[in-house]
Coordinates of C-alpha atoms in Angstrom, one line a residue:
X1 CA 79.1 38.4 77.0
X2 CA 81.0 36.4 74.2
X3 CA 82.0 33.9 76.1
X4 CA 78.7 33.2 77.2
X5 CA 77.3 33.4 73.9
X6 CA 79.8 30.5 72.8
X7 CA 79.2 28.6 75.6
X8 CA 75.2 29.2 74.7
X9 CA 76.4 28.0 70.8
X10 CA 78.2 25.4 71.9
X11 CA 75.8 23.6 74.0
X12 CA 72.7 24.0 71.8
X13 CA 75.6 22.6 68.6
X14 CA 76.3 19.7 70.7
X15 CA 72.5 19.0 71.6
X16 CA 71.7 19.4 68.0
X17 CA 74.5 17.4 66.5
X18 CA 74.1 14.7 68.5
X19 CA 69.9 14.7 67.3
X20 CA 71.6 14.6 64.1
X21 CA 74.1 11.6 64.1
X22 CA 70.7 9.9 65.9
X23 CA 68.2 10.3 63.2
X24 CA 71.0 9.7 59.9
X25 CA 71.6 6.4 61.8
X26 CA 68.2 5.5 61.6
X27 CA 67.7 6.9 58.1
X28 CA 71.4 4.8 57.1
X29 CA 69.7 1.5 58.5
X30 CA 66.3 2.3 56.5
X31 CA 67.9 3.1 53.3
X32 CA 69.9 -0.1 53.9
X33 CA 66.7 -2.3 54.0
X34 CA 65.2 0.0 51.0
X35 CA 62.3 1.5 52.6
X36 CA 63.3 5.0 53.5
X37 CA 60.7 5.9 51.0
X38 CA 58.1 4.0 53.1
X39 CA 59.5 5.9 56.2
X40 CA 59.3 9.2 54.5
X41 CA 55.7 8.5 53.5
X42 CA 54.5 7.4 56.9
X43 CA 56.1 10.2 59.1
X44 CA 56.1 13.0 57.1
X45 CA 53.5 12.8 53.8
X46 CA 50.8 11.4 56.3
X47 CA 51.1 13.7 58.8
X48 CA 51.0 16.7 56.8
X49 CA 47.8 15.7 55.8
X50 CA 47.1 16.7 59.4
X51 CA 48.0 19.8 58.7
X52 CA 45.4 20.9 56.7
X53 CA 43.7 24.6 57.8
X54 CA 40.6 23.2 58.7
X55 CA 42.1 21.2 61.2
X56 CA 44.5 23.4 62.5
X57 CA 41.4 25.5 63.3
X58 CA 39.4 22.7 64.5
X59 CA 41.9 22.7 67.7
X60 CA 39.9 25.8 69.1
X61 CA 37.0 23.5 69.1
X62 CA 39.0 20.6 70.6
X63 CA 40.4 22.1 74.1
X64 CA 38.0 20.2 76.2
X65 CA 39.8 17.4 75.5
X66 CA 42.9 18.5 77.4
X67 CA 41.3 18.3 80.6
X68 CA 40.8 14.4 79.4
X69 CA 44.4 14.0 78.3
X70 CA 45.9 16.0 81.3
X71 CA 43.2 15.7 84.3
X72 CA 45.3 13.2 86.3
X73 CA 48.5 15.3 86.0
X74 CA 46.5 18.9 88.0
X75 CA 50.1 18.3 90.1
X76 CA 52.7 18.9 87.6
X77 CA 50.9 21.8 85.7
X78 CA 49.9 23.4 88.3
X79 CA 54.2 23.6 89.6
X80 CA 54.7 24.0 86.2
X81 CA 52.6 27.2 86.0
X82 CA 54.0 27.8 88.8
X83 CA 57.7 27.7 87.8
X84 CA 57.1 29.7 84.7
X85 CA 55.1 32.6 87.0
X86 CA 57.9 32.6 89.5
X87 CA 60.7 33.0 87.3
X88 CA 59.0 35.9 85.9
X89 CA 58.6 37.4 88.7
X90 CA 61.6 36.8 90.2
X91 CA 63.8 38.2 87.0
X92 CA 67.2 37.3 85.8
X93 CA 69.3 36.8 88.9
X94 CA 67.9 32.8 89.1
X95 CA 68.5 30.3 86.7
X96 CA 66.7 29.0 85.2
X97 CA 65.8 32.1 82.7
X98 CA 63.1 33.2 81.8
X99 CA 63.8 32.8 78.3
X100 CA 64.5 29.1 78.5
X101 CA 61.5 28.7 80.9
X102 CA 59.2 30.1 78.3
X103 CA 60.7 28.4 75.7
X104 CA 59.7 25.5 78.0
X105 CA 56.2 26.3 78.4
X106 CA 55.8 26.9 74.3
X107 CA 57.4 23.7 73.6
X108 CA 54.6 22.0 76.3
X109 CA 52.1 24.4 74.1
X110 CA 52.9 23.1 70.9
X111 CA 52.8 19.9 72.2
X112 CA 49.6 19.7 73.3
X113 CA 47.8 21.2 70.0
X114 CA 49.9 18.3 68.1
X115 CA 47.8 15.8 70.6
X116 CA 44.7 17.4 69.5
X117 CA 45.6 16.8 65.7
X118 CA 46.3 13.4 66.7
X119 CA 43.8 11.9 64.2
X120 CA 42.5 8.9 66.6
X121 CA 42.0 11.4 70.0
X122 CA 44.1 7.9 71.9
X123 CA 45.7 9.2 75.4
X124 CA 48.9 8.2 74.0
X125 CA 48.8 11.2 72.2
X126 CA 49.5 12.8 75.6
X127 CA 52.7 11.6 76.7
X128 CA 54.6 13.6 74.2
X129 CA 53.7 17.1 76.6
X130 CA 55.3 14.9 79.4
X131 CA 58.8 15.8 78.8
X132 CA 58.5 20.1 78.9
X133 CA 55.7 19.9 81.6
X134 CA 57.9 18.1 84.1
X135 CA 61.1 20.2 83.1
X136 CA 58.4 22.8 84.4
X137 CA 57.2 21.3 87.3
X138 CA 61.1 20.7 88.2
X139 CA 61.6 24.5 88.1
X140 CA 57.8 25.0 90.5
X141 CA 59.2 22.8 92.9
X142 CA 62.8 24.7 92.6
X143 CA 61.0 28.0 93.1
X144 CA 59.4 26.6 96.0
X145 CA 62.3 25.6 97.7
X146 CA 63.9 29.4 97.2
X147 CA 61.0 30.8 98.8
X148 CA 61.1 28.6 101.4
X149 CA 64.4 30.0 102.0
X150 CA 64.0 33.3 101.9
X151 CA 60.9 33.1 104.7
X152 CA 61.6 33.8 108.5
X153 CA 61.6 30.7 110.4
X154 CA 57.9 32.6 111.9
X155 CA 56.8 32.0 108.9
X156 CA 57.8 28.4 107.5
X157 CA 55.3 26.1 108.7
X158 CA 52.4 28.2 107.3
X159 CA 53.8 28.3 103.7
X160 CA 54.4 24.5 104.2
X161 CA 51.5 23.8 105.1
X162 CA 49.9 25.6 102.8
X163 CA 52.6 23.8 99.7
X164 CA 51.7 20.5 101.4
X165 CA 47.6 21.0 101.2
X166 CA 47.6 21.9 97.7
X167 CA 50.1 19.0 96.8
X168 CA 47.7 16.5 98.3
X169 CA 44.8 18.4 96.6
X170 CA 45.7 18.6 93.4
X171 CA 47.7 15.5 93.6
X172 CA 44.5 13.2 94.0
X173 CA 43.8 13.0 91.0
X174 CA 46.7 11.4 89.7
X175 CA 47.1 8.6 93.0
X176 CA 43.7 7.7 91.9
X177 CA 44.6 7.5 88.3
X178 CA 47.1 5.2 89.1
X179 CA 45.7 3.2 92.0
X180 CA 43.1 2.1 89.1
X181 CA 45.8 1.4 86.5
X182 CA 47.5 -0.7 89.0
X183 CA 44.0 -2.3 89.8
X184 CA 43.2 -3.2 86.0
X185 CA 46.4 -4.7 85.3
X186 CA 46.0 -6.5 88.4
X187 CA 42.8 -7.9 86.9
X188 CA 44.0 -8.6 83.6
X189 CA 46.8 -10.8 85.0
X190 CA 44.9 -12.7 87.3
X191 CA 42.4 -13.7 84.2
X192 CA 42.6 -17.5 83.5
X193 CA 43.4 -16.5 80.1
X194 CA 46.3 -13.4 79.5
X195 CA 46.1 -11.5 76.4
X196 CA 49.6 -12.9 75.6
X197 CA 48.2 -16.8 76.5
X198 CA 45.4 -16.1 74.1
X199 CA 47.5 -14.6 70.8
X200 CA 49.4 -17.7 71.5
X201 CA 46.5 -19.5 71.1
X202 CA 45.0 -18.0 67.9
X203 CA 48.6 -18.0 66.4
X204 CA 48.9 -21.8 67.1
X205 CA 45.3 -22.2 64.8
X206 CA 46.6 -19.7 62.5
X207 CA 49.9 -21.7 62.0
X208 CA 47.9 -24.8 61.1
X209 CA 45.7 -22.8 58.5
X210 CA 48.3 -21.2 56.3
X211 CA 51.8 -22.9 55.1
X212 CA 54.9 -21.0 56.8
X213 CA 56.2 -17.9 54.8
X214 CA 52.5 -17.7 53.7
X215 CA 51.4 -14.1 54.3
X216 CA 47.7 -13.1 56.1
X217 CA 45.9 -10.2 56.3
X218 CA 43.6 -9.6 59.9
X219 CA 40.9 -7.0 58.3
X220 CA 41.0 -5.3 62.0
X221 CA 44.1 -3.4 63.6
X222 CA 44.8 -6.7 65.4
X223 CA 48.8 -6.7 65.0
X224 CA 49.1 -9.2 67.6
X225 CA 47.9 -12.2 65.4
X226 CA 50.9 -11.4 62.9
X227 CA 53.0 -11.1 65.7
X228 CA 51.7 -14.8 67.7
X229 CA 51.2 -16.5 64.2
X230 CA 54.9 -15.5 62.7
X231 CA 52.8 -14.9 59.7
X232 CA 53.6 -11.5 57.4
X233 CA 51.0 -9.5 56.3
X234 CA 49.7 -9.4 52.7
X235 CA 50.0 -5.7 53.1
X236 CA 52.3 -3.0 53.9
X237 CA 49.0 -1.3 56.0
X238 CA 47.5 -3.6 58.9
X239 CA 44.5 -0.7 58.5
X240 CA 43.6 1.8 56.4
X241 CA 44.1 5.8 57.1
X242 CA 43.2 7.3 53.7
X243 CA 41.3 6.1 50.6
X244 CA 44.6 5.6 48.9
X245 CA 45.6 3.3 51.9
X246 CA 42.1 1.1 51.1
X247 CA 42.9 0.8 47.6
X248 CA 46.3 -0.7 48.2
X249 CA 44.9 -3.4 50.9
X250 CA 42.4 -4.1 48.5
X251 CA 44.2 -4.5 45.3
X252 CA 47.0 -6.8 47.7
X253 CA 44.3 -8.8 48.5
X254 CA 43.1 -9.4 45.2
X255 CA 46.7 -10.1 43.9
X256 CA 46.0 -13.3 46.1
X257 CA 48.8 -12.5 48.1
X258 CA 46.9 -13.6 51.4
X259 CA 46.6 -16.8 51.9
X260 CA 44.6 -16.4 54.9
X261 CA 41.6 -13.8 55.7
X262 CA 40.5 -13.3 58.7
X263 CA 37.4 -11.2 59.0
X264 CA 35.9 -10.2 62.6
X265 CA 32.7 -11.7 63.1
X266 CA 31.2 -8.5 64.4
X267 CA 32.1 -4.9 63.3
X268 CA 35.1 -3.8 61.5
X269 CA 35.2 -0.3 63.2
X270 CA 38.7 0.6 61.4
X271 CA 38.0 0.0 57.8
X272 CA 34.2 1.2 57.7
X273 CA 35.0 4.4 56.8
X274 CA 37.2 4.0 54.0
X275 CA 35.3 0.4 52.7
X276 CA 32.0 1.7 50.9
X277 CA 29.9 0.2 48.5
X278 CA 32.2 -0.1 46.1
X279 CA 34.5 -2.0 48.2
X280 CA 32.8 -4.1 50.1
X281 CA 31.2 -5.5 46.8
X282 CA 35.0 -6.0 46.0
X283 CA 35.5 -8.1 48.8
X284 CA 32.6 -10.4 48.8
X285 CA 33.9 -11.5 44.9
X286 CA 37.4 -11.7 46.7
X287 CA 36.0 -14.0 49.1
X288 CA 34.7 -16.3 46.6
X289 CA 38.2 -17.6 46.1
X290 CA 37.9 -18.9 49.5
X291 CA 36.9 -21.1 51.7
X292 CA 35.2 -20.8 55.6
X293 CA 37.3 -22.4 57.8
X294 CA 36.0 -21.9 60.9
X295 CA 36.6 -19.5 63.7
X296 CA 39.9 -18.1 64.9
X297 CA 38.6 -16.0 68.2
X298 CA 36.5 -13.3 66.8
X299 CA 37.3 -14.1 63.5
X300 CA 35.8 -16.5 60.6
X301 CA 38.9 -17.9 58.5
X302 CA 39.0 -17.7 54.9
X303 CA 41.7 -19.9 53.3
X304 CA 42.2 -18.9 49.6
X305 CA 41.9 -22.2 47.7
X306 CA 44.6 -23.8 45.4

């Protein structure tokens, strides 16, 4: 029994260690550069804010939206459940155990309620339940096969039959899921004009507007322009999260530390929340410093003046 317990220690030591070495290599490189603080702010300050009671209970409210996250993957839960049932049943003689199976299926919980925190509701919030649910659909499909094994040869072809009807059942869903992602990104790339072709484009007009190592600010989550243009941002935050966040791109902005603007010619969906009266009045004096340009895409230039 010791020996096992070591062995147990040993492994989950060396799992943990290296996680360790991992993440004070990335915290070495961002002290280096001087913005661990930044770091610490973003991952951790931020997202406690998500962890405020009333949203924590909110989640009851919220489970609807796992059939939207997960509805495509029906397969892998349902082996999943499967798995974790079967070990059960089955008891201690198969590996895995149940302990590390349910440990499996609470990590996969956990999961989940983090993607319904997840303060936008986007589906990428979903791919972080990926990892524990196919870990459990790997031990469905293991308890499938030792079944399958312990059936008379009488009996085989029904239970395959019977595997194989509710693989291609429950399996539709996700074929169809990604028979349409492969169809939109067929359609995107047969465009005359790729997303990539047209930053290219707007960075190229950008470029011309504003003086290289001149920083910009897109008032839109539009990353790509910084990206296309090789301009910097005026501001640490390409959107604003939290009033505190507003004030900052605000105050950058009236530093004069952009030389461009660019607003969107219609709607400005991420900053209309946190950019009330008070603001917006702000920004139209800010704007008086500048001059209309033109258009870049959907987005009238403003070029501060000299």
């Amino acid at each position: 029994r010791m020996s096992g317990f070591r062995r147990w220690l040993t492994t989950c030591l060396s799992v943990w260690s290296g996680f360790s070495v991992g993440i004070a290599a990335v915290g070495g490189v961002l002290l280096w550069r001087g913005t661990l603080g930044e770091a610490w702010a973003a991952v951790f300050e931020f997202n406690r804010g998500l962890m405020g009671i009333e949203r924590v209970l909110g989640i009851w409210h919220a489970w609807p939206r796992v059939w939207a996250g997960l509805g495509a993957m029906q397969l892998p839960v349902w082996l999943g459940a499967l798995g974790l049932l079967a070990t059960w049943w089955v008891g201690k003689s198969h590996r895995p155990s149940p302990a590390s199976v349910t440990a499996m299926a609470l990590w996969w919980c956990v999961q989940v309620a983090a993607a319904l925190l997840g303060p936008s509701g986007s589906l990428r919030y979903w791919l972080a339940t990926f990892p524990p649910m196919l870990w459990l659909a790997g031990v469905g499909v293991r308890q499938i096969e030792l079944s399958f094994r312990r059936l008379g040869e009488g009996h085989r072809s029904v239970f395959v039959w019977v595997c194989l009807s509710a693989a291609v059942l429950m399996g539709r869903p996700l074929f169809d899921h990604y028979v349409a992602g492969v169809a939109t990104s067929f359609e995107s790339y047969a465009k005359e004009e790729t997303a990539r072709e047209a930053y290219a484009r707007l960075g190229e007009k950008i470029r011309e507007l504003v003086p290289e190592m001149e920083a910009i600010y897109v008032w839109a989550y539009d990353v790509g322009l910084y990206t296309y243009s090789d301009r910097p941002s005026a501001c640490r935050f390409t959107y604003p999260r939290a009033a505190e966040q507003m004030t900052e791109i605000l105050g950058a902005l009236e530093s004069d530390k952009a030389r461009l603007i660019l607003l969107p010619t219609s709607g400005r969906a991420e900053f209309r929340r946190w950019c009330k009266e008070p603001c917006q009045d702000a920004l139209e004096v800010l704007l008086g410093r500048y001059d209309r340009k033109g258009v870049v895409g959907r987005y009238d230039a403003w070029v501060r003046r000299d």
